[in-house]
Every structure is written in structure tokens, then in C-alpha cells.
Amino acid sequence: MGIEHNSDGSSKAKPAGSSLAATSLKIVGALLFAAFVLILVPMLINGAERWDLYYTLTSVALLSIASAGVWLTFYIGRINIGQAAYALIGGYVSAILVVDYGVSFWWTLPLAGLTCAVISVFVGLPILRLRGVYFAMVTLVFTEVAKMAALALPITHGASGIANIPLPGALEIFGLTLIPDFNTLENSRYAFYILSVTLMLLCYFMMYRLVNSRMGRLCYSLQQNEELASSIGVNITYLRLVAYAISSFLGGIGGAIFAAISQSVYPSSFAVADSINFMLNCFLGGLGYVLGPMLGTFVLYFGWDWLFQTGKYQLLIFSSVLIALMLILPNGLLSIRLWGKKS
Amino acid sequence: MEQVIANGLYLGAQYALIALGLTLIFALMNVLNFAHGQMYVLGGFVTYVIYGQLGLPFVVALIASAITLAAVGAMIEIYLFRPVIRKSHREESTMLLAAAIAFFLDAVILLLFGEKQRGVPKILDGVLNWDFRIIMPYDRIAIGVLAILIIAAFILYMQYSKTGRAMRALAQDRVAAQLMGVQVDRYSMIGFAIGAMLAGVVGGLLVTITGVNSGIGGPISIKAFMMVMIGGAGVVSGAIAGGFILGMAESVGLSVFSGYGDVTYLIIFASLMVFLAIRPQGLMGKPWG
């Protein structure tokens, strides 16, 4: 943490130059993007009266939060096909607390994330020693385990799931209403949109800071060569666990809000296909870029939605485009920028 | 008891054959073939068309399945995996490609054959009844024996043919094999074709018993992954062991926990995770494959 502050301070202190200009450019860009998605997009949607887009964009925002987690595990050199398990756990934790115990949704949201993080520490401790396909396969199996456990355990109500989750209530601190009761709003979709997009922006801001901090560089060293990193004194076990826990935390948050929006959660809400999609989002956007998963989720989700009009050829066209993209840009959509620079 | 073991052996022979193809592709190219289950389904549908609809002999249909899938596998390797592996920074990128191919094959199968469950006439009639201890239809026995014969033929081919030796060398050390004059590209292509062919053959064999529908590709892939993980990725003997172990576990589990529904698979999956945490490389795999 200390070093993180230092690097921040030094970049501000440096009067000369390009790094300062680049930093301020990035800040301006991020603020513009935030203003765009929080103010301009709702205005456009209201103008065009396409209310359904709120739901679509909310889904994109939530899925990209979960994908950001997967991306972080890619960053430490692990292929994570188990994010759907944590999304499912997060959804169930929030749903059970809200429905069976009457806890406020706003308390269950961080609890869902923390539960996932704690579980991921216990799961991760043994399996993070695995690499490559081995890790990928175990996490894939873990997705199935989570789904089957949801089917078998009594607390999750089995296959019928939990289908009567109320909308989030008001969030009040010392009598001050921070977030109004979603039931009193005339458009709860808009409220969910703002909530999800805010969390998405926050998540990617933190992710960017994390990757560019001291810990981010250490994580990158894990991706390059774990033995070498370990030999220089990097605590690789600890770093892997922390990265995996953060990843699972994000998965749990995404799943919990998803359960709140659809007001239901079933064992099949998040399955192996979702785990694979989270991974594809990261690949498609580009594994080398923090914003890769966000772009990948957006393109994948909207591409799939947009192709709906092609009817039975939807999957055929979708997969052909994916294959073509892989052939042209095997390092992700964002790599097109670097590619342009070189030539 | 005898019935459970017989069921386990029969299932295991099929599973081992599926896992063999997957592990071969993994050993040669370090590619996790997500589309393996879809190749299995495609093989099943080829047999369905030729044997079930055109009425040609079963053997002809099986050979047609094998040839079709070998051709599909070879083309996928040459035109898709080879360029992507060459251009990509991280070798995991092949996983996106494999997943996209799985979607693509799913879509093609759905468009060509529809989503109905398809079955074919039995290849043999009658049931073996050994003192009510083992009751098994003759066609299952025939399919089980055929599967074991194909496994044996595959092992002999890998052990004693020139192609087999080249592929084993490639699996051991790609660079060293290349230095010794093994044509890496050519044998990667042959290996991928054989792997896909094995998936197609199992599809053709099993369509006579369980039938086939366009949705089972994904679940088959996951089962194949599990078998490969149990035995150790990229090891032929491991894939066979994994196949038989999973077949046996399913057979025993389904008879012991028959009253509890899906608990069998929960237990299998959970114990697999514990097993892999203790022995990450599986039964016979080399660490970090």
C-alpha cells in the first residue's frame, strides 16, 4: 500500500511531462465514460423509449463485474472456469438472507461477496497449486459441484429455487435515506441500471489501480514465472489466494444483484455455460487489458442479442464470427490498437 | 453385484474411448478440445443417417462416422488451430477457439438434424441372462466388446506403427521431436484427426443403444474432461483408467444411492476435487503436463 501511495505522489510531483499528461488524459477519459453511461445513456434510452435496453445494459454491467474477476485470475496465470459457481453462491446467499431471514438487501450484498471470498480461500488453498488445464478443469468441476449442491441442500429449496425475492428496500444511515426503496420507484429498472453501472465503474477503477499497484506487478510476475517470483521472495501462495478471493468476491456481488433483479434464483441460474462465457468475455476483450472483459462482455452479450433476429441461424452466425475474430485477432479485440501502432 | 460390475465395465469401455481421443489431442497440441462432445454427437448422427435412415449395414455406418470425423478434425487443425497457435501471445487463446468450434458444431448439428432424440434399430436382438445375476442385452455386450477391441487396436497402433511412435515422441517433447526430424505439423494434424475420429466412433457405437440428440455434446465433454483429469492429462493409460473408474463409479453410485437422485454425481464431482487437490496430476500424469 505504501508504495502505491508513493507512485501516486511521484507521478503528481513530476512536473515535466508526458506521464502527467497521460494520467490526466486517463482521468478525463474515465470521467467522460462515467458521465456517458450514467447520464447520457439513460437520456438516450428515455428519448428512444427503449426501456428493454435498461435490462440488457444492466446485465452487461453485472456480467462484466464477474468477468473482471475471471480476468484477475487470468492475470496471475490461471484459467478460471468456475466463476458461475461463485455467482450462484452469491445469488443464493443474498436470496436466502433476504427471504428467509428478512435481512436488508444492502447488507446481503457485501455479505454475499464476503461469503464467496471466504469459500474461495478454502477452495483455492489446495487447487491454486494446480496450473494450466488442471486448474481450469477443477474449476469447471467446481461449477458443477455448486449447482448440484444447490439441488441437494435443504437450505436452497432444491430444484424449485427461491422465486419470491422482494425488491431491495431503502438504505438508511442515521435516518438519512441514501438509496430509496426500489418498490416506491416508478422505474426500478432504471434504479438497477444505475446501481449496476456504478458498481461496474467502481470495480474497474479498483481493478485498474490494483493492476498498476505494487501488488499488480507482483501478480504479473506470477503470470510470467512462479518459481522465479518465489525465488526472489514473492509470497506466491498469499498472492494467488488474495487474487482468487477478490475474483470470487466480484463473482458473488454480480450473482447477488442478478438474483435481486430477476427476483429469483435457481440451481440452473448460473451453469457451466455461464462459466465458459465469463472466460470468453475475457479472451474476446483481450487478456492483456484491464478493460478487456468489459468490452468483451458488451460485444458478446449485444452481439448475441442482436443476432436474435436471425432466428435459427443465431448460434451459427455467432460462432462463425467468434472463430473469425480468433483468426484475425487472436489476442483480443483491444489488441487491434497496438497492431495499428506497429504497422 | 455382478450386474453392477458388468454395467460399470460396459460404461467404462465407452468412456475410455471418448477420453482417449481427448487426451491424444491434449498430449500432442496442448489444446483442450471443448468440442469433443460435439464431435461425438456428429459421429452419432452420421451413423443414424446411414444405418438408421438409409438402411446400410452398421459397419459401413461406423466407418463413415470415423472418416467424416477424421476429415473434420484434420480441417479444424489445419485451418483453425494452427494459425491461431502461431499468432497468439498466450496459448490459452486456443480455449476460446475450441469453445467457439463447440458452439459452431452445435449450431450445424441443430440445423442439419433438428433437436429431436434420434434412435436406430438394435444391431442384435435378445438378452443375455446368466442365472438372473447378470442381465444384459446382446447389443450392449457387442458394443462393449467392439469398444475394447478399438482401444486395443489404438494402443497397438500407438506402440508399434511409425506414426504412433512419431506422435508419442511429439507428446514427450515437441522441440526434441522436431530436431529428430519428426514433421511436427503433419503429425499434429494426424493426431487431431485420430482424436476426432475416436469421438465419432464412440458416437456411432452408442447411438445404437442410447440414441443421440443435439443437446448432449456439452455434458459429454465435461465427462470426458473428468476422465482425463482422473487418469492424468495427456497420458493414454491414464485416459483408459479414468474412463473405467468413472464408469464403475457411476454404476456403483447409481445402484447404492438410487434413492437420493442426483447425489451420485455430487459425490463423484466432490471427490474428484479432493483427489485432484491431493494429486494434481491425476493417477498417471506427469506434473504440469
XYZ file of C-alpha atoms in Angstrom:
632
model
C 0.000 0.000 0.000
C 2.764 2.375 0.943
C 4.432 2.008 -2.387
C 1.158 2.504 -4.131
C 0.847 5.901 -2.486
C 4.405 6.741 -3.354
C 3.951 6.063 -7.011
C 0.825 8.166 -6.951
C 2.614 11.016 -5.247
C 5.625 10.901 -7.504
C 3.557 10.984 -10.643
C 1.815 14.074 -9.339
C 5.094 15.645 -8.263
C 6.782 15.193 -11.590
C 6.306 18.498 -13.339
C 7.762 17.533 -16.660
C 5.715 15.781 -18.844
C 4.168 13.128 -20.696
C 3.313 10.863 -17.753
C 1.324 13.640 -16.086
C -0.429 14.434 -19.337
C -1.189 10.764 -19.887
C -2.530 10.392 -16.351
C -4.806 13.402 -16.614
C -5.943 12.208 -20.035
C -6.890 8.885 -18.490
C -8.756 10.588 -15.635
C -10.659 12.793 -18.065
C -11.447 9.777 -20.210
C -12.714 7.796 -17.226
C -14.885 10.711 -16.055
C -16.284 11.162 -19.545
C -17.074 7.474 -19.752
C -18.786 7.592 -16.343
C -20.843 10.619 -17.387
C -21.693 8.877 -20.637
C -23.033 5.689 -19.074
C -24.679 7.331 -16.048
C -26.283 10.377 -17.676
C -26.242 10.255 -21.450
C -27.233 6.598 -21.916
C -30.363 6.906 -19.696
C -31.295 10.087 -21.594
C -30.933 8.299 -24.918
C -32.922 5.325 -23.681
C -35.698 7.563 -22.375
C -35.686 9.527 -25.618
C -35.951 6.420 -27.769
C -38.343 4.778 -25.285
C -36.400 1.524 -25.477
C -36.908 0.545 -21.820
C -35.794 -3.021 -22.507
C -32.272 -1.727 -23.062
C -32.034 -0.961 -19.334
C -32.277 -4.638 -18.562
C -29.776 -5.581 -21.272
C -27.235 -2.993 -20.185
C -27.691 -3.894 -16.520
C -26.929 -7.499 -17.399
C -23.840 -6.429 -19.314
C -22.655 -4.378 -16.329
C -23.165 -7.251 -13.870
C -21.631 -9.876 -16.139
C -18.640 -7.641 -16.730
C -18.130 -7.342 -12.960
C -17.976 -11.129 -12.714
C -15.772 -11.269 -15.821
C -13.389 -8.786 -14.235
C -12.870 -11.375 -11.527
C -12.086 -14.048 -14.090
C -9.711 -11.642 -15.759
C -7.808 -11.179 -12.497
C -7.258 -14.928 -12.234
C -6.023 -14.873 -15.823
C -3.664 -12.137 -14.722
C -1.991 -14.454 -12.224
C -1.788 -17.095 -14.936
C -4.783 -19.265 -14.069
C -7.659 -20.184 -16.366
C -10.777 -19.822 -14.234
C -13.878 -21.645 -15.489
C -15.541 -21.611 -12.078
C -16.912 -18.095 -11.769
C -20.512 -19.234 -12.260
C -20.192 -21.225 -9.020
C -19.437 -18.047 -7.078
C -22.148 -16.106 -8.873
C -24.563 -18.868 -7.883
C -23.356 -18.887 -4.277
C -23.613 -15.089 -4.121
C -27.133 -15.189 -5.519
C -28.207 -17.822 -3.013
C -26.599 -16.134 -0.009
C -28.368 -12.881 -0.776
C -31.678 -14.579 -1.609
C -31.722 -16.798 1.483
C -30.827 -13.922 3.817
C -33.443 -11.617 2.297
C -36.277 -14.138 2.019
C -35.779 -16.463 4.991
C -34.194 -14.087 7.491
C -35.551 -10.720 6.401
C -32.140 -9.060 6.172
C -31.938 -5.894 4.065
C -30.621 -6.443 0.545
C -27.949 -3.817 1.085
C -26.442 -5.827 3.904
C -26.616 -9.082 1.979
C -24.754 -7.631 -0.978
C -21.364 -7.309 0.742
C -22.101 -10.464 2.736
C -22.626 -12.406 -0.498
C -19.270 -11.192 -1.783
C -17.506 -11.925 1.501
C -19.018 -15.412 1.752
C -17.706 -16.159 -1.729
C -14.301 -14.784 -0.813
C -14.138 -16.976 2.315
C -15.259 -20.071 0.404
C -12.747 -19.307 -2.326
C -9.934 -19.239 0.236
C -10.806 -22.760 1.363
C -11.305 -23.995 -2.190
C -8.333 -22.086 -3.510
C -5.812 -23.210 -0.912
C -5.493 -26.702 -2.381
C -6.439 -26.082 -6.003
C -4.391 -22.944 -6.656
C -1.328 -25.173 -6.627
C -2.606 -26.558 -9.937
C -1.770 -24.925 -13.225
C -2.879 -24.724 -16.803
C -5.642 -27.087 -17.835
C -5.549 -28.801 -14.475
C -6.734 -25.680 -12.697
C -9.196 -24.960 -15.491
C -10.744 -28.401 -15.220
C -11.048 -28.375 -11.436
C -12.798 -25.012 -11.521
C -15.091 -26.349 -14.239
C -15.916 -29.290 -11.999
C -16.475 -26.842 -9.129
C -19.200 -25.130 -11.174
C -20.995 -28.451 -11.392
C -20.450 -29.121 -7.681
C -22.051 -25.775 -6.787
C -25.045 -26.467 -8.996
C -25.557 -29.963 -7.620
C -25.090 -28.805 -4.046
C -27.805 -26.192 -4.681
C -30.029 -29.024 -5.883
C -29.283 -31.299 -2.943
C -29.050 -28.998 0.106
C -32.260 -28.277 2.044
C -31.444 -24.587 2.679
C -31.530 -23.769 -1.058
C -35.032 -25.231 -1.536
C -33.753 -27.690 -4.170
C -34.798 -27.535 -7.802
C -37.705 -25.145 -7.186
C -35.218 -22.454 -6.168
C -36.175 -19.204 -4.460
C -38.664 -17.318 -6.587
C -40.192 -14.648 -4.349
C -37.325 -12.287 -3.600
C -38.652 -8.786 -2.808
C -37.112 -5.742 -4.465
C -34.344 -4.063 -2.445
C -35.653 -1.781 0.300
C -34.344 1.613 1.321
C -30.820 2.079 2.619
C -30.756 4.494 5.538
C -27.867 5.581 7.707
C -28.739 7.670 10.800
C -32.163 8.408 9.360
C -30.685 9.691 6.139
C -32.009 7.887 3.087
C -29.055 7.081 0.861
C -30.918 4.839 -1.556
C -34.731 4.941 -1.787
C -36.896 1.833 -1.542
C -36.993 0.238 -5.009
C -40.702 -0.509 -4.570
C -41.564 3.193 -4.370
C -39.705 3.995 -7.585
C -41.724 4.188 -10.742
C -38.950 2.581 -12.743
C -36.966 0.015 -10.793
C -35.095 -0.965 -13.953
C -33.525 2.463 -14.057
C -32.510 2.134 -10.410
C -30.917 -1.254 -11.050
C -29.148 0.163 -14.066
C -27.615 2.991 -12.051
C -26.664 0.607 -9.248
C -25.003 -1.932 -11.545
C -23.194 0.597 -13.693
C -21.895 2.441 -10.632
C -20.585 -0.805 -9.215
C -19.073 -1.708 -12.572
C -17.247 1.630 -12.789
C -16.047 1.225 -9.223
C -14.936 -2.330 -9.888
C -12.921 -1.437 -12.983
C -11.405 1.600 -11.299
C -10.227 -0.606 -8.411
C -9.040 -3.238 -10.864
C -7.017 -0.647 -12.750
C -5.486 0.639 -9.522
C -4.768 -2.914 -8.398
C -3.024 -3.898 -11.619
C -0.923 -0.748 -11.594
C 0.000 -1.082 -7.941
C 2.891 -2.962 -6.409
C 0.649 -5.958 -5.922
C -0.377 -5.843 -9.570
C 3.251 -6.045 -10.676
C 3.770 -8.985 -8.313
C 0.713 -10.705 -9.781
C 2.158 -10.138 -13.224
C 5.357 -11.811 -12.092
C 3.276 -14.872 -11.168
C 1.896 -14.954 -14.676
C 5.411 -14.887 -16.100
C 7.168 -17.414 -13.888
C 6.082 -18.535 -10.454
C 9.317 -20.262 -9.441
C 11.355 -17.224 -10.346
C 8.988 -14.919 -8.475
C 9.102 -17.199 -5.471
C 12.888 -17.311 -5.539
C 13.083 -13.522 -5.307
C 10.927 -13.645 -2.211
C 7.423 -13.068 -3.530
C 4.896 -14.833 -1.337
C 3.161 -16.603 -4.194
C 0.704 -18.642 -2.104
C -0.616 -15.499 -0.426
C -0.840 -13.519 -3.659
C -2.647 -16.292 -5.502
C -5.164 -16.620 -2.678
C -5.796 -12.880 -2.482
C -6.281 -12.587 -6.234
C -8.604 -15.588 -6.292
C -10.579 -14.254 -3.309
C -11.035 -10.856 -4.987
C -12.111 -12.642 -8.142
C -14.699 -14.700 -6.270
C -15.884 -11.645 -4.336
C -16.737 -9.956 -7.627
C -18.493 -13.091 -8.835
C -20.612 -13.159 -5.676
C -21.562 -9.471 -5.984
C -22.607 -9.935 -9.597
C -24.673 -13.008 -8.758
C -26.378 -11.336 -5.794
C -27.580 -8.353 -7.833
C -28.665 -10.661 -10.628
C -30.831 -12.586 -8.176
C -32.308 -9.281 -6.938
C -33.173 -8.108 -10.459
C -34.752 -11.334 -11.636
C -36.250 -11.700 -8.113
C -35.434 -15.387 -8.272
C -32.517 -17.789 -8.171
C -32.425 -21.424 -9.272
C -29.664 -24.056 -9.298
C -29.521 -23.565 -13.069
C -29.310 -19.731 -12.843
C -25.554 -19.981 -13.333
C -24.237 -23.108 -15.014
C -21.146 -24.314 -16.842
C -22.164 -22.350 -19.936
C -22.001 -19.124 -17.901
C -18.582 -20.033 -16.533
C -17.375 -20.530 -20.080
C -18.982 -17.264 -21.170
C -17.182 -15.330 -18.418
C -13.940 -16.785 -19.712
C -14.835 -15.982 -23.326
C -15.589 -12.366 -22.340
C -12.018 -12.021 -21.100
C -10.494 -13.690 -24.148
C -12.561 -11.653 -26.551
C -11.694 -8.320 -24.986
C -8.051 -9.236 -24.603
C -6.230 -10.777 -21.670
C -3.619 -8.044 -21.598
C -6.015 -5.158 -20.955
C -7.906 -4.242 -17.803
C -10.871 -3.002 -19.808
C -10.827 -6.143 -21.962
C -13.513 -8.046 -20.051
C -15.864 -5.032 -20.085
C -15.608 -4.666 -23.846
C -15.744 -8.433 -24.335
C -18.929 -8.756 -22.263
C -20.551 -5.883 -24.104
C -19.726 -7.236 -27.560
C -20.574 -10.827 -26.724
C -23.870 -10.016 -24.999
C -25.058 -7.459 -27.541
C -23.836 -9.495 -30.483
C -25.824 -12.463 -29.236
C -28.909 -10.298 -28.579
C -28.680 -8.543 -31.902
C -28.370 -11.829 -33.793
C -31.666 -12.938 -32.251
C -33.438 -11.621 -35.335
C -31.640 -14.198 -37.496
C -33.748 -16.871 -35.795
C -32.370 -20.379 -36.045
C -29.134 -19.200 -37.584
C -28.294 -17.197 -34.439
C -25.820 -19.675 -32.986
C -24.274 -20.465 -36.359
C -23.535 -16.830 -37.194
C -22.444 -16.064 -33.642
C -19.934 -18.911 -33.515
C -18.652 -18.201 -37.030
C -17.976 -14.591 -36.052
C -16.184 -15.773 -32.899
C -13.996 -18.127 -34.924
C -13.265 -15.403 -37.477
C -12.343 -12.975 -34.684
C -9.984 -15.557 -33.229
C -8.286 -15.968 -36.599
C -7.903 -12.235 -37.200
C -7.292 -11.008 -33.649
C -6.119 -13.925 -31.536
C -5.053 -11.598 -28.722
C -8.406 -9.956 -28.180
C -10.355 -7.011 -29.543
C -8.256 -4.406 -27.758
C -5.064 -5.671 -29.386
C -6.216 -4.008 -32.597
C -4.890 -0.705 -31.235
C -1.341 -1.944 -30.726
C -1.467 -3.691 -34.047
C -2.307 -0.373 -35.710
C 0.581 1.366 -33.982
C 3.139 -1.161 -35.140
C 2.289 -1.102 -38.804
C -23.200 -57.117 -7.571
C -22.188 -58.876 -10.768
C -24.724 -56.738 -12.599
C -23.178 -53.552 -11.244
C -19.687 -54.628 -12.301
C -20.878 -55.640 -15.762
C -22.619 -52.275 -16.214
C -19.513 -50.498 -14.994
C -17.265 -52.331 -17.436
C -19.588 -51.622 -20.335
C -19.855 -47.904 -19.468
C -16.140 -47.734 -18.771
C -15.199 -49.101 -22.202
C -17.264 -46.369 -23.895
C -15.922 -43.657 -21.616
C -12.327 -44.765 -22.080
C -12.713 -44.481 -25.835
C -14.047 -40.914 -25.534
C -11.282 -39.949 -23.132
C -8.587 -41.441 -25.390
C -9.373 -39.029 -28.209
C -9.412 -36.038 -25.886
C -6.150 -36.952 -24.194
C -4.421 -37.595 -27.526
C -5.302 -34.119 -28.767
C -4.199 -32.623 -25.475
C -0.903 -34.502 -25.430
C 0.037 -33.501 -28.960
C -1.092 -29.903 -29.140
C -1.703 -28.809 -25.538
C -5.216 -27.931 -26.673
C -8.225 -28.647 -24.506
C -10.794 -29.705 -27.059
C -14.066 -28.250 -25.813
C -15.735 -29.530 -28.977
C -15.092 -33.183 -28.166
C -18.668 -33.890 -27.081
C -19.981 -32.186 -30.211
C -17.747 -34.413 -32.349
C -19.225 -37.387 -30.530
C -22.746 -36.166 -31.368
C -21.801 -35.600 -35.007
C -20.481 -39.161 -35.235
C -23.729 -40.417 -33.737
C -25.785 -38.562 -36.329
C -23.706 -39.823 -39.251
C -24.354 -43.386 -38.098
C -28.015 -42.528 -37.563
C -28.376 -41.313 -41.147
C -26.503 -44.149 -42.815
C -27.616 -47.071 -40.659
C -30.970 -45.857 -39.402
C -32.304 -43.957 -42.405
C -30.527 -45.369 -45.463
C -30.532 -48.906 -44.076
C -26.917 -49.733 -44.940
C -25.013 -52.197 -42.691
C -23.907 -50.946 -39.274
C -20.219 -51.452 -40.025
C -20.454 -49.202 -43.079
C -22.117 -46.535 -40.953
C -19.445 -46.800 -38.287
C -16.664 -46.437 -40.854
C -18.466 -43.460 -42.379
C -18.641 -41.839 -38.925
C -14.920 -42.430 -38.454
C -13.963 -40.992 -41.852
C -16.248 -37.954 -41.543
C -14.909 -37.031 -38.128
C -11.288 -37.662 -39.133
C -11.767 -35.242 -42.039
C -13.476 -32.668 -39.814
C -10.709 -32.988 -37.214
C -7.938 -32.606 -39.775
C -9.553 -29.493 -41.254
C -10.088 -27.928 -37.834
C -6.417 -28.449 -37.045
C -5.073 -27.110 -40.336
C -7.340 -24.113 -40.827
C -8.181 -23.069 -37.260
C -5.836 -24.241 -34.534
C -2.586 -23.992 -36.451
C -2.860 -20.297 -37.417
C -4.207 -19.269 -34.012
C -1.465 -21.082 -32.099
C 1.109 -19.417 -34.322
C -0.226 -15.883 -33.881
C -1.444 -15.828 -30.308
C 0.588 -14.492 -27.371
C -0.889 -16.863 -24.822
C -1.610 -20.480 -25.600
C -4.837 -20.331 -23.575
C -6.341 -18.469 -26.531
C -6.936 -21.848 -28.123
C -9.597 -22.407 -25.465
C -11.722 -19.603 -26.897
C -11.263 -21.113 -30.332
C -12.199 -24.582 -29.069
C -15.291 -23.202 -27.331
C -16.286 -21.317 -30.483
C -15.872 -24.508 -32.513
C -18.076 -26.321 -29.991
C -20.784 -23.657 -30.481
C -20.343 -23.880 -34.244
C -20.699 -27.670 -34.362
C -23.702 -27.413 -32.029
C -25.332 -24.968 -34.433
C -24.554 -27.074 -37.505
C -25.867 -30.254 -35.864
C -29.023 -28.452 -34.754
C -29.680 -27.089 -38.241
C -28.984 -30.371 -40.030
C -30.618 -32.877 -37.684
C -33.085 -30.905 -35.545
C -33.450 -31.185 -31.801
C -35.349 -34.471 -31.546
C -33.961 -37.506 -29.782
C -32.977 -39.978 -32.518
C -32.585 -43.721 -32.215
C -31.744 -46.549 -34.609
C -32.866 -50.212 -34.756
C -30.998 -52.627 -32.490
C -27.988 -54.265 -34.096
C -28.618 -57.553 -32.253
C -31.751 -58.899 -30.617
C -32.037 -60.892 -27.455
C -30.818 -60.628 -23.887
C -28.099 -62.499 -22.070
C -29.497 -63.838 -18.816
C -26.935 -65.560 -16.632
C -28.921 -67.042 -13.766
C -30.550 -63.644 -13.094
C -27.223 -62.439 -11.786
C -26.235 -60.597 -14.929
C -28.921 -59.487 -17.327
C -27.602 -57.671 -20.343
C -28.884 -57.230 -23.887
C -26.649 -58.752 -26.551
C -26.241 -55.471 -28.383
C -24.710 -53.865 -25.295
C -22.243 -56.707 -24.995
C -21.364 -56.409 -28.679
C -20.836 -52.660 -28.386
C -18.749 -53.105 -25.230
C -16.535 -55.718 -26.864
C -16.197 -53.600 -30.002
C -15.108 -50.640 -27.861
C -12.470 -52.717 -26.083
C -11.191 -54.027 -29.436
C -10.854 -50.470 -30.742
C -8.977 -49.443 -27.600
C -6.605 -52.389 -28.073
C -6.102 -51.531 -31.726
C -5.390 -47.915 -30.800
C -2.769 -48.909 -28.216
C -1.077 -51.273 -30.674
C -1.094 -48.551 -33.315
C 0.465 -46.032 -30.938
C 3.072 -48.549 -29.765
C 4.196 -50.203 -32.976
C 3.459 -48.039 -36.013
C 5.780 -45.335 -37.282
C 3.033 -42.717 -36.985
C 2.319 -43.820 -33.440
C 5.957 -43.536 -32.487
C 6.186 -40.081 -34.020
C 3.143 -38.960 -32.067
C 4.498 -40.325 -28.814
C 7.756 -38.504 -29.434
C 5.807 -35.316 -30.121
C 3.875 -35.696 -26.887
C 7.054 -36.200 -24.896
C 8.979 -33.242 -26.192
C 7.854 -31.184 -29.125
C 11.169 -29.460 -29.776
C 13.283 -32.587 -29.426
C 10.967 -34.460 -31.784
C 11.280 -31.667 -34.313
C 15.081 -31.775 -34.060
C 14.998 -35.518 -34.723
C 13.200 -34.851 -37.986
C 9.591 -35.503 -36.992
C 7.289 -33.426 -39.147
C 5.502 -31.651 -36.314
C 2.711 -30.083 -38.361
C 1.867 -33.279 -40.158
C 1.646 -35.410 -37.041
C -0.306 -32.768 -35.137
C -2.831 -32.922 -37.941
C -2.928 -36.731 -37.922
C -3.231 -36.780 -34.137
C -6.120 -34.328 -34.153
C -7.822 -36.337 -36.881
C -7.449 -39.579 -34.907
C -8.712 -37.927 -31.733
C -11.785 -36.598 -33.517
C -12.247 -39.958 -35.225
C -12.343 -41.780 -31.887
C -15.036 -39.388 -30.652
C -17.028 -40.054 -33.819
C -16.670 -43.823 -33.475
C -17.991 -43.797 -29.901
C -20.880 -41.639 -31.084
C -21.628 -44.208 -33.779
C -21.386 -47.089 -31.303
C -23.575 -45.547 -28.633
C -26.303 -44.286 -30.961
C -27.452 -47.900 -31.252
C -28.107 -48.054 -27.516
C -28.831 -44.662 -26.029
C -29.743 -42.823 -29.219
C -28.459 -39.298 -29.800
C -29.764 -35.761 -29.581
C -28.182 -32.454 -30.399
C -28.001 -31.234 -26.786
C -25.755 -33.864 -25.197
C -22.437 -32.581 -26.578
C -21.637 -30.316 -23.636
C -22.312 -32.856 -20.860
C -20.272 -35.475 -22.757
C -17.355 -33.040 -22.955
C -17.476 -32.449 -19.206
C -17.476 -36.183 -18.512
C -14.543 -36.632 -20.871
C -12.651 -33.857 -19.051
C -13.261 -35.600 -15.741
C -11.931 -38.913 -17.019
C -8.830 -37.236 -18.368
C -8.329 -35.457 -15.048
C -8.668 -38.697 -13.059
C -6.106 -40.506 -15.164
C -3.781 -37.612 -15.889
C -3.930 -35.292 -18.876
C -2.120 -36.421 -21.982
C -1.438 -39.995 -20.879
C -3.017 -42.840 -22.839
C -3.084 -45.358 -19.999
C -4.461 -42.660 -17.703
C -7.358 -41.941 -20.032
C -8.282 -45.622 -20.143
C -8.026 -45.934 -16.360
C -10.050 -42.732 -15.922
C -12.755 -43.984 -18.244
C -13.136 -47.286 -16.432
C -13.008 -45.651 -12.991
C -15.733 -43.147 -13.883
C -17.855 -45.866 -15.497
C -17.507 -48.027 -12.403
C -18.169 -45.120 -10.021
C -21.336 -44.203 -11.887
C -22.551 -47.771 -11.983
C -21.870 -48.387 -8.282
C -23.108 -44.937 -7.232
C -26.353 -45.213 -9.127
C -27.147 -48.561 -7.523
C -26.100 -47.561 -3.986
C -27.637 -44.087 -3.903
C -30.597 -44.872 -6.131
C -32.957 -43.387 -3.544
C -31.261 -39.981 -3.419
C -31.464 -38.793 -7.027
C -28.525 -36.784 -8.275
C -26.358 -37.312 -5.207
C -24.141 -39.750 -7.139
C -22.756 -37.050 -9.374
C -22.363 -34.598 -6.498
C -20.264 -37.195 -4.674
C -18.249 -38.052 -7.792
C -17.543 -34.392 -8.531
C -16.706 -33.532 -4.945
C -14.388 -36.499 -4.501
C -12.699 -35.661 -7.789
C -11.931 -32.167 -6.452
C -10.494 -33.623 -3.243
C -8.498 -36.180 -5.220
C -7.053 -33.531 -7.516
C -6.158 -31.327 -4.577
C -4.043 -34.178 -3.222
C -2.717 -35.498 -6.509
C -2.953 -32.717 -9.089
C -1.508 -34.652 -11.998
C -4.060 -37.464 -11.745
C -3.205 -41.151 -11.451
C -0.564 -41.424 -14.141
C 0.033 -37.927 -15.441
C 3.277 -36.055 -15.389
C 3.186 -32.887 -13.271
C 2.148 -29.776 -15.211
C 1.535 -31.955 -18.323
